[in-house]
mmCIF file of C-alpha atoms and ligand atoms in Angstrom:
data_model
loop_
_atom_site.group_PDB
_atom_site.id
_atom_site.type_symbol
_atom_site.label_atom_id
_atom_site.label_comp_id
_atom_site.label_asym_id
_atom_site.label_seq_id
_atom_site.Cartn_x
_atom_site.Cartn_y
_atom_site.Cartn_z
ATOM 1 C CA UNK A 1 265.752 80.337 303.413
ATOM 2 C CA UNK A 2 268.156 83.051 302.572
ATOM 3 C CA UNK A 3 268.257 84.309 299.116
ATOM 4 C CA UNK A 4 270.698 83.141 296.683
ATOM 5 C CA UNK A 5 271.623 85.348 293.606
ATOM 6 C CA UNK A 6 273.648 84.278 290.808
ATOM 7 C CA UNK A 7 275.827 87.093 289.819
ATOM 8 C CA UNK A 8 278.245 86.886 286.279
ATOM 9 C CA UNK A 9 281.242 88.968 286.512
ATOM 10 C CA UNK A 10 283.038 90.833 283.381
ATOM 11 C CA UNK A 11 285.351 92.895 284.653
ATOM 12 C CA UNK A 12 286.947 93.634 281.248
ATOM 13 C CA UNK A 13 289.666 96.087 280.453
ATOM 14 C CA UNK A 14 291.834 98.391 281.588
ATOM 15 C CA UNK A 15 290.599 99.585 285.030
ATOM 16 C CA UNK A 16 287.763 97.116 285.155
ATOM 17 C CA UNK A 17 289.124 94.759 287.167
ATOM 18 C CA UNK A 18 290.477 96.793 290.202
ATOM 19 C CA UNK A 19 286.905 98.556 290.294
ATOM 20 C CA UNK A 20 285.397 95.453 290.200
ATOM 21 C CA UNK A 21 287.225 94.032 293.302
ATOM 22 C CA UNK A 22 286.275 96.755 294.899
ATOM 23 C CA UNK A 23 282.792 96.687 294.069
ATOM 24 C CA UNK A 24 282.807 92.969 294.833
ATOM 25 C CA UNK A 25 283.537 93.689 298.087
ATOM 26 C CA UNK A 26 280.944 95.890 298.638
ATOM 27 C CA UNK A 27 278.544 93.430 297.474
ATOM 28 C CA UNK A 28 279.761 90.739 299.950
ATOM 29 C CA UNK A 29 279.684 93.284 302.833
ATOM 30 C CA UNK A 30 276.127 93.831 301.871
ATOM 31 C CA UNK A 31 275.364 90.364 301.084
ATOM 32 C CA UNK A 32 276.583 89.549 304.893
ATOM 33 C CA UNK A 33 274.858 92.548 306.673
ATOM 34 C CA UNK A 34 271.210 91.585 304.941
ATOM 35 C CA UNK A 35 271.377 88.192 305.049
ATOM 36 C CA UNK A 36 271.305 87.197 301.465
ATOM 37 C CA UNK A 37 273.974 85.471 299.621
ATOM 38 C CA UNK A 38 275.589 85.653 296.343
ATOM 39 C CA UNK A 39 277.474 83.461 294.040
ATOM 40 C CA UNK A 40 279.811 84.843 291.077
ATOM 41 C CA UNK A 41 280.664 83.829 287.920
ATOM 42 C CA UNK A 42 283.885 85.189 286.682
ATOM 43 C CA UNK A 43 284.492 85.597 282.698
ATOM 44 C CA UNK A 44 287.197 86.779 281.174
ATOM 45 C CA UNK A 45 285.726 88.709 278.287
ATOM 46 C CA UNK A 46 287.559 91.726 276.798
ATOM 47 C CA UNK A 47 290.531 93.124 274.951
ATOM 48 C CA UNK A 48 293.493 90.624 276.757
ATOM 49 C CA UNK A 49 291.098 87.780 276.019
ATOM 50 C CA UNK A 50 290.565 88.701 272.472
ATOM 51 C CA UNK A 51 294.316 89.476 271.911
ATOM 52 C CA UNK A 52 295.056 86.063 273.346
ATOM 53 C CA UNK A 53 292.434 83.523 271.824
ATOM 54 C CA UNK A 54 290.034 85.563 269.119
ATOM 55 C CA UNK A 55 287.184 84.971 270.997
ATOM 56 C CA UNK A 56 285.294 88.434 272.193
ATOM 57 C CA UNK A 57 281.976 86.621 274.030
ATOM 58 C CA UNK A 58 281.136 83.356 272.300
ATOM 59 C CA UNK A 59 277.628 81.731 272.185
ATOM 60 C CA UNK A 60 278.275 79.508 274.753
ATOM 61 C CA UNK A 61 279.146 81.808 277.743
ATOM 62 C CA UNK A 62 276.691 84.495 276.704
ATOM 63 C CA UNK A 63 273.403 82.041 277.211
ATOM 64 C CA UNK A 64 275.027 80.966 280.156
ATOM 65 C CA UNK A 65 275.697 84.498 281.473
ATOM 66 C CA UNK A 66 272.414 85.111 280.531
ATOM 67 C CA UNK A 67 271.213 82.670 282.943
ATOM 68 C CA UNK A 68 272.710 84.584 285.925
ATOM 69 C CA UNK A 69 270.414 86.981 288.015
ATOM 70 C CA UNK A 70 272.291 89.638 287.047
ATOM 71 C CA UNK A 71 275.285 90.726 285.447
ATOM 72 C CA UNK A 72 278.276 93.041 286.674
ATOM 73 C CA UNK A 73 280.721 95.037 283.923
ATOM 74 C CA UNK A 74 283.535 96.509 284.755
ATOM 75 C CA UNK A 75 284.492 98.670 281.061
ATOM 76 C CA UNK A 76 285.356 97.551 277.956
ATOM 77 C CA UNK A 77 287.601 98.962 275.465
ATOM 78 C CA UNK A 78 291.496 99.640 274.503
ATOM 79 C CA UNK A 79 293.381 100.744 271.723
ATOM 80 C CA UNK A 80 294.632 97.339 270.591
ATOM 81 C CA UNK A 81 291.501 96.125 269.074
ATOM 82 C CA UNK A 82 289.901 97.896 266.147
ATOM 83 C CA UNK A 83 287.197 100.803 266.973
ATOM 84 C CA UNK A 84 284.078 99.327 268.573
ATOM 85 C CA UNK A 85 284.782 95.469 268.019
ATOM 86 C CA UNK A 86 285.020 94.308 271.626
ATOM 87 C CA UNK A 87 282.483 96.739 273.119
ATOM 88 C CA UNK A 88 279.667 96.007 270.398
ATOM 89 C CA UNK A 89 280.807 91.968 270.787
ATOM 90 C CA UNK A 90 280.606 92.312 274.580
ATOM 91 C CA UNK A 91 278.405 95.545 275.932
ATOM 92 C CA UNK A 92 276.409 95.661 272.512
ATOM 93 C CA UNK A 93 275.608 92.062 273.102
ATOM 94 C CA UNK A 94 274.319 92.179 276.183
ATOM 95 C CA UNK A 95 272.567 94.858 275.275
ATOM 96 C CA UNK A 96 270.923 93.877 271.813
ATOM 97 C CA UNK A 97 270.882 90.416 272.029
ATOM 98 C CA UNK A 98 269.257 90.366 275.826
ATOM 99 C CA UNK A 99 267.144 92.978 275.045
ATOM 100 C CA UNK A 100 268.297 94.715 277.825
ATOM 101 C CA UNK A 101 265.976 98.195 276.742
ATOM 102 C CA UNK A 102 266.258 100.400 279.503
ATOM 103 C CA UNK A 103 269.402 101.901 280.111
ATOM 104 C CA UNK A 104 268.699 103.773 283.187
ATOM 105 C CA UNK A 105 271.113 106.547 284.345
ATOM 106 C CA UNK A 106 270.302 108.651 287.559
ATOM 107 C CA UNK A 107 272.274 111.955 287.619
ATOM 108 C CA UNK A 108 272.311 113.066 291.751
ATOM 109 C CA UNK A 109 274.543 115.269 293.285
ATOM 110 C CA UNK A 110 275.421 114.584 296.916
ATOM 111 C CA UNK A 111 277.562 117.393 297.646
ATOM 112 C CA UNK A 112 277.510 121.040 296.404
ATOM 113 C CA UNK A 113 282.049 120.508 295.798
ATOM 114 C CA UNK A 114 281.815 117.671 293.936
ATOM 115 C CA UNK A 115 279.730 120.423 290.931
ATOM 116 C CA UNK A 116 281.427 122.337 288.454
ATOM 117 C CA UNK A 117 278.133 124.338 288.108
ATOM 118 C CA UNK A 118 277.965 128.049 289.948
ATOM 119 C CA UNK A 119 275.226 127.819 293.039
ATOM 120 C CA UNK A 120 274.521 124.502 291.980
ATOM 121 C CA UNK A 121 273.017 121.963 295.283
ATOM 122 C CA UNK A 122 271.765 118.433 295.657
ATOM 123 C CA UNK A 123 268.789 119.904 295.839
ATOM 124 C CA UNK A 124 269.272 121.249 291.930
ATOM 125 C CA UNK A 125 270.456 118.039 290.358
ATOM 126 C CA UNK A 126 268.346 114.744 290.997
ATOM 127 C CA UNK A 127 267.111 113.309 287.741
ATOM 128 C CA UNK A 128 266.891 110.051 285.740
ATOM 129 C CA UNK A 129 268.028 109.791 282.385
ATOM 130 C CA UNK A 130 265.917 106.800 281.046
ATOM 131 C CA UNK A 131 267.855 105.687 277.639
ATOM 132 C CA UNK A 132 266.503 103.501 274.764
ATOM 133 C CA UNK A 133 269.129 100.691 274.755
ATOM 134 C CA UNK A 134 268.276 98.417 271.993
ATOM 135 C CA UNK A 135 267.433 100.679 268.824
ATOM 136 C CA UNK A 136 268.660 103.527 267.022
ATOM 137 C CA UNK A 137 271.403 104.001 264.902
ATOM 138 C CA UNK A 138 273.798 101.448 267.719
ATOM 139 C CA UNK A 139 272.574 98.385 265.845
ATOM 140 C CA UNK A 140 272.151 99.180 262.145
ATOM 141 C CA UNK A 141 274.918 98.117 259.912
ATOM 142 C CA UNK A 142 277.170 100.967 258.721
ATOM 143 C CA UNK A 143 277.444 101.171 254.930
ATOM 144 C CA UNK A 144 280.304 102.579 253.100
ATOM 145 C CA UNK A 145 279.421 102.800 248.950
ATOM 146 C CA UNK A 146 282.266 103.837 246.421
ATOM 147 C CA UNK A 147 284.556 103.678 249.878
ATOM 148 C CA UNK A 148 287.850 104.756 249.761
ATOM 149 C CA UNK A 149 286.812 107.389 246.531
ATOM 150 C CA UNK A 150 285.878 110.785 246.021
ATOM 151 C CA UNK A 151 282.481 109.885 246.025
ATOM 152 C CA UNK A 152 282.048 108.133 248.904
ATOM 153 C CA UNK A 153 278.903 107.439 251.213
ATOM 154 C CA UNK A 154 278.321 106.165 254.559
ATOM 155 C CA UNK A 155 274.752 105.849 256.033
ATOM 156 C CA UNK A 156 273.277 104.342 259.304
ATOM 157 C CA UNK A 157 269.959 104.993 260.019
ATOM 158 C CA UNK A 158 268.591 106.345 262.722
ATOM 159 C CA UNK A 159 265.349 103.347 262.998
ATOM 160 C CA UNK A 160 262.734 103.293 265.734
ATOM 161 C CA UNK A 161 260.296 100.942 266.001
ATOM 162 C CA UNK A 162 256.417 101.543 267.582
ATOM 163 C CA UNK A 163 257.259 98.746 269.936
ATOM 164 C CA UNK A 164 260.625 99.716 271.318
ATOM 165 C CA UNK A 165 259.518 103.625 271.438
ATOM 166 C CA UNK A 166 256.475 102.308 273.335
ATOM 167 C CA UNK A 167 258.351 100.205 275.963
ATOM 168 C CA UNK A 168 260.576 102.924 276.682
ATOM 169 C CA UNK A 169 258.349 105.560 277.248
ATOM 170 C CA UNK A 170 255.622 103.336 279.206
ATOM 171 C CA UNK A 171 259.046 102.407 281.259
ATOM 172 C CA UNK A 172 259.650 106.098 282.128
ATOM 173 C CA UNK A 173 255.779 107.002 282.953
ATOM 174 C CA UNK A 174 255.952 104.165 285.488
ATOM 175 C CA UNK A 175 259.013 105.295 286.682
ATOM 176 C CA UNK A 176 257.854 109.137 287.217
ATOM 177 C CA UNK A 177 254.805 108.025 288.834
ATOM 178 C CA UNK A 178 257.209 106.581 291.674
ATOM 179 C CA UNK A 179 258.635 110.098 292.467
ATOM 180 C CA UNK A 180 258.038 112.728 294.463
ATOM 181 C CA UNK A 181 258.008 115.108 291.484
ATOM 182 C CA UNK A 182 256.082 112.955 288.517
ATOM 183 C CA UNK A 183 257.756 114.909 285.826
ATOM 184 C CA UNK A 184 258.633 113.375 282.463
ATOM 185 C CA UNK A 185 260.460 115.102 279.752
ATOM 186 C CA UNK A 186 260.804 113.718 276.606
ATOM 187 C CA UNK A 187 263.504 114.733 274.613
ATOM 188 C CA UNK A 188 263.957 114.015 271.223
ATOM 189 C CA UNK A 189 265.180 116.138 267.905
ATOM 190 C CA UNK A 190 261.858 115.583 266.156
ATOM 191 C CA UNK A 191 262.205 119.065 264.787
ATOM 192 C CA UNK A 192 265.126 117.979 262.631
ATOM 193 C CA UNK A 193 264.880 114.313 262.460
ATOM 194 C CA UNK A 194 261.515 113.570 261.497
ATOM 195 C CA UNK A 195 261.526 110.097 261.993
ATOM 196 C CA UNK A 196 261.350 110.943 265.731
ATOM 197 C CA UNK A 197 257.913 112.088 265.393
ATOM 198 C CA UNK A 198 257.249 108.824 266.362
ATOM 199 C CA UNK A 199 258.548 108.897 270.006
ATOM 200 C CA UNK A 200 256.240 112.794 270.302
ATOM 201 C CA UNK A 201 252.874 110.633 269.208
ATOM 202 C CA UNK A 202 253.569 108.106 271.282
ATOM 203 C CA UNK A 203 254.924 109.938 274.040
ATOM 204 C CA UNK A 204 251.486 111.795 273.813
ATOM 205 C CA UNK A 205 249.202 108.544 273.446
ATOM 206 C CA UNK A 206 251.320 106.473 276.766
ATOM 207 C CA UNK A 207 250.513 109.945 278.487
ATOM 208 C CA UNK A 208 247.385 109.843 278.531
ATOM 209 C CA UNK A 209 247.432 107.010 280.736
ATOM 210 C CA UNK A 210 248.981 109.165 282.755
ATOM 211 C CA UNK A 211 247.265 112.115 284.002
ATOM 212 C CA UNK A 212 249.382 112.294 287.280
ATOM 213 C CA UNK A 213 252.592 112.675 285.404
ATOM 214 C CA UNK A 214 253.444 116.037 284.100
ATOM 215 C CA UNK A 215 254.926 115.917 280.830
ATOM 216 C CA UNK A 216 257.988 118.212 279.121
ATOM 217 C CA UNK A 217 259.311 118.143 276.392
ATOM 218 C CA UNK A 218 262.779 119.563 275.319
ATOM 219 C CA UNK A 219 264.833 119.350 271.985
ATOM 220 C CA UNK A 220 267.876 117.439 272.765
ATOM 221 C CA UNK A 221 270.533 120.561 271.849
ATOM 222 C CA UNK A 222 268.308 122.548 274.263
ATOM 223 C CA UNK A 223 267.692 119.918 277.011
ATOM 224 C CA UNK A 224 272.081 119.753 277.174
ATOM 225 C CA UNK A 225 271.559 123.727 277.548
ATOM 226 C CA UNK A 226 269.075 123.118 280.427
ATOM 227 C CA UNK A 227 271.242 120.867 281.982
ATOM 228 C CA UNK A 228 273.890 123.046 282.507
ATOM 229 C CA UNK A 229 271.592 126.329 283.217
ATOM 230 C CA UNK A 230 269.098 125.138 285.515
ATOM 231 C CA UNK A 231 269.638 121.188 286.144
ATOM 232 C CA UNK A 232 266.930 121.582 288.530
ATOM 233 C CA UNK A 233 264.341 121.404 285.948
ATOM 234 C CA UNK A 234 264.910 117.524 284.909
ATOM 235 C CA UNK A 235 263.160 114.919 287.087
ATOM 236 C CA UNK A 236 262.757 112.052 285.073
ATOM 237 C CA UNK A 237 263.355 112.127 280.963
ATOM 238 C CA UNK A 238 263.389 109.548 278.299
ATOM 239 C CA UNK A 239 265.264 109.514 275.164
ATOM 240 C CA UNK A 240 266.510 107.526 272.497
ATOM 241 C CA UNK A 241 269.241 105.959 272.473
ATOM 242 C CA UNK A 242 272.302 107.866 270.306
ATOM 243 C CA UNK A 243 270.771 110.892 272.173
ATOM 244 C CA UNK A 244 270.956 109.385 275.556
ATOM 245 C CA UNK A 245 274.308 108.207 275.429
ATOM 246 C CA UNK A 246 275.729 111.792 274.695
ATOM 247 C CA UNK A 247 273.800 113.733 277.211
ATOM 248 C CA UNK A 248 274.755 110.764 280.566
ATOM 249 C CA UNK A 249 278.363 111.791 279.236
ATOM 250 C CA UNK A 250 277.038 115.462 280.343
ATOM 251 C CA UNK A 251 275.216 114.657 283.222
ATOM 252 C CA UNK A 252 278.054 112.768 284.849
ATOM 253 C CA UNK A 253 279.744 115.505 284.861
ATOM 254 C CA UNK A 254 277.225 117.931 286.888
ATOM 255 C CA UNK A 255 276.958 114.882 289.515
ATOM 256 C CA UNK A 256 280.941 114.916 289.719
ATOM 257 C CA UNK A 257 281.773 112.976 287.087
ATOM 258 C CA UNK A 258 282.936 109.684 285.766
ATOM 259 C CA UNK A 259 283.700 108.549 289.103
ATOM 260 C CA UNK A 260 280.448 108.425 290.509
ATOM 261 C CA UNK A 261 278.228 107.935 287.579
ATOM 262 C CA UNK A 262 276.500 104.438 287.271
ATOM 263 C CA UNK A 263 273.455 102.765 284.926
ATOM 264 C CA UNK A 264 271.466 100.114 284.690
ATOM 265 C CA UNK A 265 270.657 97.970 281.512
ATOM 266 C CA UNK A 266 267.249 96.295 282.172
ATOM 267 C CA UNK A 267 264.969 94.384 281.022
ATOM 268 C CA UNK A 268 262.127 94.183 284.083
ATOM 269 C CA UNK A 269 262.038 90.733 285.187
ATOM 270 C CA UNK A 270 265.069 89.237 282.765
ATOM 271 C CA UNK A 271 268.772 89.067 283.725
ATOM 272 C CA UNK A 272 270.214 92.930 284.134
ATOM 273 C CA UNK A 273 273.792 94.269 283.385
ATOM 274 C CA UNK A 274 275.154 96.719 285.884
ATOM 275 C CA UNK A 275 277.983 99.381 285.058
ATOM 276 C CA UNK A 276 279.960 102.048 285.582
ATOM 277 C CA UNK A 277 279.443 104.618 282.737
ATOM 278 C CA UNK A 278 283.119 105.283 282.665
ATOM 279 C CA UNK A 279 285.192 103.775 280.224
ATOM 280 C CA UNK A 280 288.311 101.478 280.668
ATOM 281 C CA UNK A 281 291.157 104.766 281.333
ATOM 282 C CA UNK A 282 294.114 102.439 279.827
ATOM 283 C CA UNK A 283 296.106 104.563 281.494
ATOM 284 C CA UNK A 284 295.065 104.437 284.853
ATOM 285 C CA UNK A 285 295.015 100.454 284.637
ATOM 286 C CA UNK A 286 297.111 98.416 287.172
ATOM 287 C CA UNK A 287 298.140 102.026 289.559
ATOM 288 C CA UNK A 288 295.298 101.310 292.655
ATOM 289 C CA UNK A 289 294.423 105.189 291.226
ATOM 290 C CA UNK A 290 290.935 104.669 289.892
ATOM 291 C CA UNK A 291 287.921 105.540 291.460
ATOM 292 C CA UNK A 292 285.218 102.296 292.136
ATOM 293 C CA UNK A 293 282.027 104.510 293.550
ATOM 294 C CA UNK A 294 281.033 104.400 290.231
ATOM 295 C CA UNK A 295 280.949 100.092 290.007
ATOM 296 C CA UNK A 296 279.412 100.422 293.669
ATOM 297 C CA UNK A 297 276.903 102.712 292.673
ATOM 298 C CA UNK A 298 276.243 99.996 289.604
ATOM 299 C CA UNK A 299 275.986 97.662 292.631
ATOM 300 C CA UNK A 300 273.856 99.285 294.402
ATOM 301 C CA UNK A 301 271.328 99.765 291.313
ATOM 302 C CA UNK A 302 271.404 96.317 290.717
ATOM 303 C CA UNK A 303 270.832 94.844 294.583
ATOM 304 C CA UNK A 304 267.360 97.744 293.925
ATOM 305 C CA UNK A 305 266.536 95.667 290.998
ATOM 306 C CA UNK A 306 267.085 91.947 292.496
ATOM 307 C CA UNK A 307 264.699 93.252 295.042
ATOM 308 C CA UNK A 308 267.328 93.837 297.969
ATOM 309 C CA UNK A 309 265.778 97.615 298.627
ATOM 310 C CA UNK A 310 267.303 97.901 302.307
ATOM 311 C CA UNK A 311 270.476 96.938 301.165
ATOM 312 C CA UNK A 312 270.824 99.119 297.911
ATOM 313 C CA UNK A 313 270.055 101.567 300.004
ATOM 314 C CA UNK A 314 272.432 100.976 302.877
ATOM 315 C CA UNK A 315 275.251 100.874 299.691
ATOM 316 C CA UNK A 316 273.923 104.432 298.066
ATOM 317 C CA UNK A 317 273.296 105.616 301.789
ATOM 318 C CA UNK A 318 276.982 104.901 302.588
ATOM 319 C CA UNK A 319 278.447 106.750 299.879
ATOM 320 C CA UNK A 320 276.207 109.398 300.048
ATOM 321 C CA UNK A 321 277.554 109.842 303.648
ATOM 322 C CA UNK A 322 281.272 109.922 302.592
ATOM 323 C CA UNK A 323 281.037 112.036 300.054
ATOM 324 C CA UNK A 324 278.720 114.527 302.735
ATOM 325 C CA UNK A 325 281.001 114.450 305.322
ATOM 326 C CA UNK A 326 284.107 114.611 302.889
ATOM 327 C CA UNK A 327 285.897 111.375 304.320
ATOM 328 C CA UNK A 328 286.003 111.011 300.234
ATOM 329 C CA UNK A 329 287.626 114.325 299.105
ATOM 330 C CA UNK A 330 287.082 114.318 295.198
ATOM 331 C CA UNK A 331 285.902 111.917 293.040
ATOM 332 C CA UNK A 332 288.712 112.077 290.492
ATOM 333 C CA UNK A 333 291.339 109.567 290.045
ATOM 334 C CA UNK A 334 294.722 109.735 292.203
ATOM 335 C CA UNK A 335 292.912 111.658 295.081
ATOM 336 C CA UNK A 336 292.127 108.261 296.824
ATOM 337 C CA UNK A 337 293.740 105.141 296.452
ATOM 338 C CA UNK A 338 291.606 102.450 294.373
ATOM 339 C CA UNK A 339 291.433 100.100 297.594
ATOM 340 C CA UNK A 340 291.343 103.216 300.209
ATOM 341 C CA UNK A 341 287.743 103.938 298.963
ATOM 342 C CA UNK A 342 286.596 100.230 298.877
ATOM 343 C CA UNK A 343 287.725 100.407 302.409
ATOM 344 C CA UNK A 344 285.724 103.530 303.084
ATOM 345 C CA UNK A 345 282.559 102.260 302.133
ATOM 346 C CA UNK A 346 282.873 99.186 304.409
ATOM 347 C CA UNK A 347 283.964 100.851 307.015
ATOM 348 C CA UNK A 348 280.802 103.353 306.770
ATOM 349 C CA UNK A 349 278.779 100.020 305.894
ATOM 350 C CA UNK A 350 279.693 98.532 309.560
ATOM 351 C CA UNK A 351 279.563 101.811 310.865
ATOM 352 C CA UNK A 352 275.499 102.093 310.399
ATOM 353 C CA UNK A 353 274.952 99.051 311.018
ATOM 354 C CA UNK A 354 276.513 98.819 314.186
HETATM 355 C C1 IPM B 1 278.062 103.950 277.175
HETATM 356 C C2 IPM B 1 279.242 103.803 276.272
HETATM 357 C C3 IPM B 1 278.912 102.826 275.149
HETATM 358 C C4 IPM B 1 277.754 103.417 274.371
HETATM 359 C C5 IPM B 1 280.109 102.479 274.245
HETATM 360 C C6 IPM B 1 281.223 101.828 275.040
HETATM 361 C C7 IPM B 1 279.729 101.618 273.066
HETATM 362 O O1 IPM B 1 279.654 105.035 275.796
HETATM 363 O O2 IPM B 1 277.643 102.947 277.770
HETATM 364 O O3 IPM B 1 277.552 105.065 277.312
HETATM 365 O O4 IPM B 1 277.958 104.204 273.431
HETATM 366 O O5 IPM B 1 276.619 103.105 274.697
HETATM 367 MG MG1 MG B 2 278.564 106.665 276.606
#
């Protein structure tokens, strides 16, 4: 009997939804050619909602989203809400509460144009940015003493635990073990922030499991000079997750940027969320300008993690051709319209299969 996965949608704010339908699309195009199917859950979780009834994701939708196969997010965000409210209640959750700890963020270039680095190939940028998604200073409460006066304080910690360091670095072992290369770099500012000693012991303990794997390690204010100088030195590394978020910002751009880059939050063997990286670009919203490679790169990650290998990579296969053979000229928004590239990519879907 053919497969039936159970897919909740949040396409959210701003540009969400039109990269979503897009995406969608995609999914049903692959859905048809593989012989799977798929059945969606809509919610209508983000700023408009909040705006509109108060509620940002309550109890009762998140266990049932949670009982989905996987999720789908478009963005989150927009100035009408206060800083952080709806992306903590909605991304944060997912995140936190589902214990969603990998957030896994492959940086590939598939075309030397779409670079802003000098001599920089495909061959020079194919690494994995492996994230820790459910620690850090992201969910300690912020704490503001003698606020508002000269003498005021504001702390949140930077906390790891032995259990989530562990998971995330056993995580990206496994993972480098998979590749051609079996490189891990750990990078980490343990110099400076002592309490990150614990990710180098433990780094070096999990390793030794691991004789196959070569290990690196780099200092996180060196690893984002790396990136930029010689890319081609990063096969897979692990990070926390502050440290992680800041440096996907940087390799998104070295792949092409914001348009193209996609991540996975997973928890191996639980309900996944899928995303673009990008945010919600308020003022794209609504103009068919915004680029969707990005949600059907997510798309493809998560059909890899459902199990549907052929067809995750018939999805990354077809936009890897596009972008090749320059059908898609640039990956920034305006160049294409919104539903010209979700066109694209079915039309090179049907093309290969054919
Ligand atoms: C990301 C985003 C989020 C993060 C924001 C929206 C809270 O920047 O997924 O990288 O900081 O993790
Ligand atoms: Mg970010």
């Amino acid at each position: 009997m053919a497969k039936n996965y159970q897919i909740a949608v949040i396409a959210g704010d701003g540009i969400g939804p039109e990269v979503v339908r897009q995406g969608l699309r995609v999914l049903r195009a692959a859905a048809e050619a593989h012989g799977f199917q798929v059945g969606l859950t809509e919610y209508p979780f983000g700023t408009e909602h909040w705006l509109r009834t108060q509620e940002i994701f309550p109890d009762a939708a998140f266990a049932e989203a949670r009982r989905h196969d996987a999720v789908l997010l478009g963005a989150i965000g927009d100035p009408r809400a206060p800083v952080g409210l709806i992306e903590r209640g909605v991304i944060g959750r997912l995140r936190w509460e589902g214990d969603l700890y990998v957030n896994l963020r492959p940086i590939k270039l598939y075309h030397e144009r779409f670079c802003p680095l000098k001599d920089k190939k495909p061959e020079h940028v194919d690494m994995i940015i492996v994230r820790e998604n459910t620690e850090d200073a992201y969910v300690q409460k912020p704490v503001f003493e003698h606020q508002g006066t000269a003498d005021e304080v504001a702390t949140q910690p930077m906390r790891y635990t032995r259990k989530g360091t562990e998971r995330i670095i056993r995580y990206a072992f496994e993972l480098a073990r998979r590749r051609p290369r079996r490189q891990l770099t750990l990078i980490d500012k343990a110099n400076a922030v002592r309490a990150q000693d614990l990710y180098t012991r433990v780094f070096a303990e999990v390793g030794k499991e691991y004789p196959d794997v070569k290990t690196e390690h780099a200092y996180i204010d060196a690893a984002c000079m790396w990136m930029i100088k010689n890319p081609e030195w990063f096969d897979v590394a692990v990070t926390t997750n502050l440290f992680g978020d800041i440096i996907t910002d940087l390799g998104a751009m070295i792949q092409g940027g914001m348009g193209i880059a996609a991540s996975g939050n997973i928890h191996p063997g639980r309900c996944s969320m899928f995303e673009p990286i990008h945010g919600s670009f308020p003022k794209a919203a609504g103009k068919n300008i915004a680029n969707p490679i990005a949600t059907v790169m997510a798309i493809a990650m998560m059909l890899d993690f459902l199990g549907e290998k052929e067809a995750a990579a018939a999805v990354e296969g077809a936009v890897a051709e596009l972008l090749r053979s320059g059908r898609i000229r640039s990956l920034k928004a305006g160049e294409h319209r919104t539903d010209e590239l979700g066109d694209l990519v079915l039309d090179q879907l049907a093309a290969v299969k054919a």
